[in-house]
GROMACS .gro file of C-alpha atoms in nm:
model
  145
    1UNK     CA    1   0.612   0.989  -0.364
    2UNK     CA    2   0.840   1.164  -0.583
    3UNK     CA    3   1.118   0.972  -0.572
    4UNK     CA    4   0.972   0.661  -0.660
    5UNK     CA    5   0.790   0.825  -0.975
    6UNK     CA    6   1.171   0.854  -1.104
    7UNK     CA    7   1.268   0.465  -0.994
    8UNK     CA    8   1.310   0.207  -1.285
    9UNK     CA    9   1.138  -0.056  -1.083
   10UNK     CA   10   0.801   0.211  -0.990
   11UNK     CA   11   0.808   0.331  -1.386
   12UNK     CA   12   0.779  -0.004  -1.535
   13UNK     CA   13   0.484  -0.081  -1.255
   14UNK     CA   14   0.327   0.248  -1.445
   15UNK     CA   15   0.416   0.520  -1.263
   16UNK     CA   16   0.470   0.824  -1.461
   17UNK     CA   17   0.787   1.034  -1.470
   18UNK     CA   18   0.994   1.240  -1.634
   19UNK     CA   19   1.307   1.027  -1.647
   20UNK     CA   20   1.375   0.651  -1.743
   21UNK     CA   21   1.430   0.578  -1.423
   22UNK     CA   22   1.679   0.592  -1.152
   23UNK     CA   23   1.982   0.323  -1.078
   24UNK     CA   24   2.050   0.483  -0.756
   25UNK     CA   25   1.970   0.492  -0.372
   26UNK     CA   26   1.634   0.524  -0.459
   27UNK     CA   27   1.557   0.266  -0.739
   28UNK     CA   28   1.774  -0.037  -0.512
   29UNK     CA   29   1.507   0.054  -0.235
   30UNK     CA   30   1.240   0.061  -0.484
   31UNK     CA   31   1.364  -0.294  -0.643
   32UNK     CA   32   1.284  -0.426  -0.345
   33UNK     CA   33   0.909  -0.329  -0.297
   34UNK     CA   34   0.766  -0.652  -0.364
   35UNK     CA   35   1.049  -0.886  -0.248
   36UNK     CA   36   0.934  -1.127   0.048
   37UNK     CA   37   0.583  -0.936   0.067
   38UNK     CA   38   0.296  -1.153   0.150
   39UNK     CA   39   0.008  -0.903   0.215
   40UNK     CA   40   0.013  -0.510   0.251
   41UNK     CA   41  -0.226  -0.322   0.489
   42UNK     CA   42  -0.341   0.003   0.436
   43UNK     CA   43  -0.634   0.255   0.544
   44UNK     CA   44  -0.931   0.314   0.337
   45UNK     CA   45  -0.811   0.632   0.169
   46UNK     CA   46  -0.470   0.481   0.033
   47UNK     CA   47  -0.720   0.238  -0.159
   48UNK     CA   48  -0.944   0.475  -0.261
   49UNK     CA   49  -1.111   0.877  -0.240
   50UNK     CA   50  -1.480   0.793  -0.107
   51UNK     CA   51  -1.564   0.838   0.303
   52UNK     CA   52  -1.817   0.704   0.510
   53UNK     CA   53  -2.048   0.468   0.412
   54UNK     CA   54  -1.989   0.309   0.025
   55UNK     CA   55  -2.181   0.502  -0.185
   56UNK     CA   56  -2.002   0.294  -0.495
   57UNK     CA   57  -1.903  -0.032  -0.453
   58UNK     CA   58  -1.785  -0.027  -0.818
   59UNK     CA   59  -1.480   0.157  -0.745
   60UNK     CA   60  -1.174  -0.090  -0.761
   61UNK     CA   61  -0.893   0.136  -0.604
   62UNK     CA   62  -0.619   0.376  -0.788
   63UNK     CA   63  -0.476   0.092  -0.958
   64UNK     CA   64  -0.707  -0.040  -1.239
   65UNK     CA   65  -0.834  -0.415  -1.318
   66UNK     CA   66  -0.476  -0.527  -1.222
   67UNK     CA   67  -0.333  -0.393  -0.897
   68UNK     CA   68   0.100  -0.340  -0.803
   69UNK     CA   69   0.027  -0.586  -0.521
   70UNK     CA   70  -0.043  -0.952  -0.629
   71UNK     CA   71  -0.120  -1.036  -0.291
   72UNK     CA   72  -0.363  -1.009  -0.042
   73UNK     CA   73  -0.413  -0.640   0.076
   74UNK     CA   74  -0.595  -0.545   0.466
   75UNK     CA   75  -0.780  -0.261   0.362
   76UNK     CA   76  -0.851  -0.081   0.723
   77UNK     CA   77  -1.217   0.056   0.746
   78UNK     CA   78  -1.480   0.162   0.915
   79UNK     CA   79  -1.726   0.042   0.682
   80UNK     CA   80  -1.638  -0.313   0.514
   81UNK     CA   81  -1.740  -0.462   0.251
   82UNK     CA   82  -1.710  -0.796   0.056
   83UNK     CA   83  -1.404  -0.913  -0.074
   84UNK     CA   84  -1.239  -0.789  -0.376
   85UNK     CA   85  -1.071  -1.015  -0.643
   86UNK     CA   86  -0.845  -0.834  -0.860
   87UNK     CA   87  -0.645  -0.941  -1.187
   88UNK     CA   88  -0.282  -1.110  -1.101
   89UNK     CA   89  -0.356  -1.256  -0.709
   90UNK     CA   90  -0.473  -0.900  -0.542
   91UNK     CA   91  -0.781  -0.921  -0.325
   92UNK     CA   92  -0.844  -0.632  -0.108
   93UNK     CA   93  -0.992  -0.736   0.248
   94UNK     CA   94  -1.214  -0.494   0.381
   95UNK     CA   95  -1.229  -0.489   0.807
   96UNK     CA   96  -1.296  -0.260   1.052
   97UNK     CA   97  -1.057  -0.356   1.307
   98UNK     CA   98  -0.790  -0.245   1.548
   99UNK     CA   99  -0.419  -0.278   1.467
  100UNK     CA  100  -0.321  -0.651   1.640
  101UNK     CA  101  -0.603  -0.788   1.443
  102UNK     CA  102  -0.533  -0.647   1.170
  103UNK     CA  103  -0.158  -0.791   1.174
  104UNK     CA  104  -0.269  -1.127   1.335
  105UNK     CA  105  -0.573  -1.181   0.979
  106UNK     CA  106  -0.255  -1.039   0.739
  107UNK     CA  107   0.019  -1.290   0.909
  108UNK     CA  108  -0.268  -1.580   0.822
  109UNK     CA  109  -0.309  -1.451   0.495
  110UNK     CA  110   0.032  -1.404   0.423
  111UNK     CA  111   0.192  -1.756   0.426
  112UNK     CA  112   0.516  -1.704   0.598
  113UNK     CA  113   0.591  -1.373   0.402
  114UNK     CA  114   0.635  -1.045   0.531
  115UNK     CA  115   0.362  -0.788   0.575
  116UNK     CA  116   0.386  -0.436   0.477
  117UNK     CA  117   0.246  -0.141   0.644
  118UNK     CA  118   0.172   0.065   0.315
  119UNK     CA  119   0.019   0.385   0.484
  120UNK     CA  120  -0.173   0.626   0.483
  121UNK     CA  121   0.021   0.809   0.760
  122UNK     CA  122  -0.297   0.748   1.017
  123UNK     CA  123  -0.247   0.397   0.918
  124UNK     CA  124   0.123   0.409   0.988
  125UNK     CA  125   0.090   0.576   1.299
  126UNK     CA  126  -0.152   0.305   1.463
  127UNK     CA  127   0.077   0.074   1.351
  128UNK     CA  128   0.386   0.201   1.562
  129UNK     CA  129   0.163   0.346   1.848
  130UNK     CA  130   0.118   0.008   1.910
  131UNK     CA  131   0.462  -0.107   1.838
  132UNK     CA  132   0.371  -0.354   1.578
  133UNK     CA  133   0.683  -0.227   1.342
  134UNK     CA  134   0.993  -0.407   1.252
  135UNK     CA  135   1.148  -0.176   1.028
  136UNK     CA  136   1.057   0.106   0.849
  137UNK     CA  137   1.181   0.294   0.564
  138UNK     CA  138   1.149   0.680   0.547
  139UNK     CA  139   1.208   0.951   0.269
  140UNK     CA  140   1.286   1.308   0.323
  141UNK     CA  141   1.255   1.545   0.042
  142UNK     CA  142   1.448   1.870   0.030
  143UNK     CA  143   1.218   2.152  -0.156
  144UNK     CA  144   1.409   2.425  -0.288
  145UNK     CA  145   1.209   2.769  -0.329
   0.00000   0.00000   0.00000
């Protein structure tokens, strides 16, 4: 994720850098995060740190009160639980389901918008096992030393 932490469009969503952000490759990617997005999915550890069962239900995600998304978000699981209503249109969707479902419940939620595959990387690589991706956008770091 480092080259979105230096993006103008990820910095003014919060992210911290060291940089006012980037006009580059990067930041016209990143200026187009949300465009056309009707719901994200993403596996349970993208949203938050806990395993298993819920020991804390009070935990909202990394986010705070007011989540990037401002959609509805397909939160995969093996232990769901009730529906989460964030600040600015973000509820979270708990299931324990397998990929097609998954797609098939975002694609209702999402009203004719695209849905975005936001990861983890066990999320991401259901998703294109079962050959449920359109496009996909990949980042390659170099790291010197």
């Amino acid at each position: 994720m480092e080259w979105a932490f230096e993006t103008r469009t990820f910095r003014e969503m919060g992210l911290h850098g060291k940089t006012e952000g980037s006009r580059g490759v990067d930041e016209a990617f990143a200026s187009r995060w949300g465009r056309s997005i009707g719901v994200e999915i993403m596996g349970r550890h993208k949203f938050g740190p806990q395993r298993g069962p819920w020991a804390d239900e009070e935990w909202k995600g990394w986010w705070g009160d007011d989540p990037v998304f401002h959609t509805p978000v397909v939160v995969l699981t093996h232990h769901p639980r009730p529906m989460l209503e964030m600040a600015g249109g973000t509820t979270f969707h708990f299931m324990d389901t397998d990929p097609v479902s998954a797609l098939d419940h975002a694609r209702d939620l999402a009203g004719g918008l695209d849905v975005r595959i936001g990861g983890g990387v066990a999320t991401l690589r259901q998703f294109l096992e079962a050959d449920l991706i359109d496009y996909m956008h990949l980042v390659f770091t170099r790291r010197t030393g």
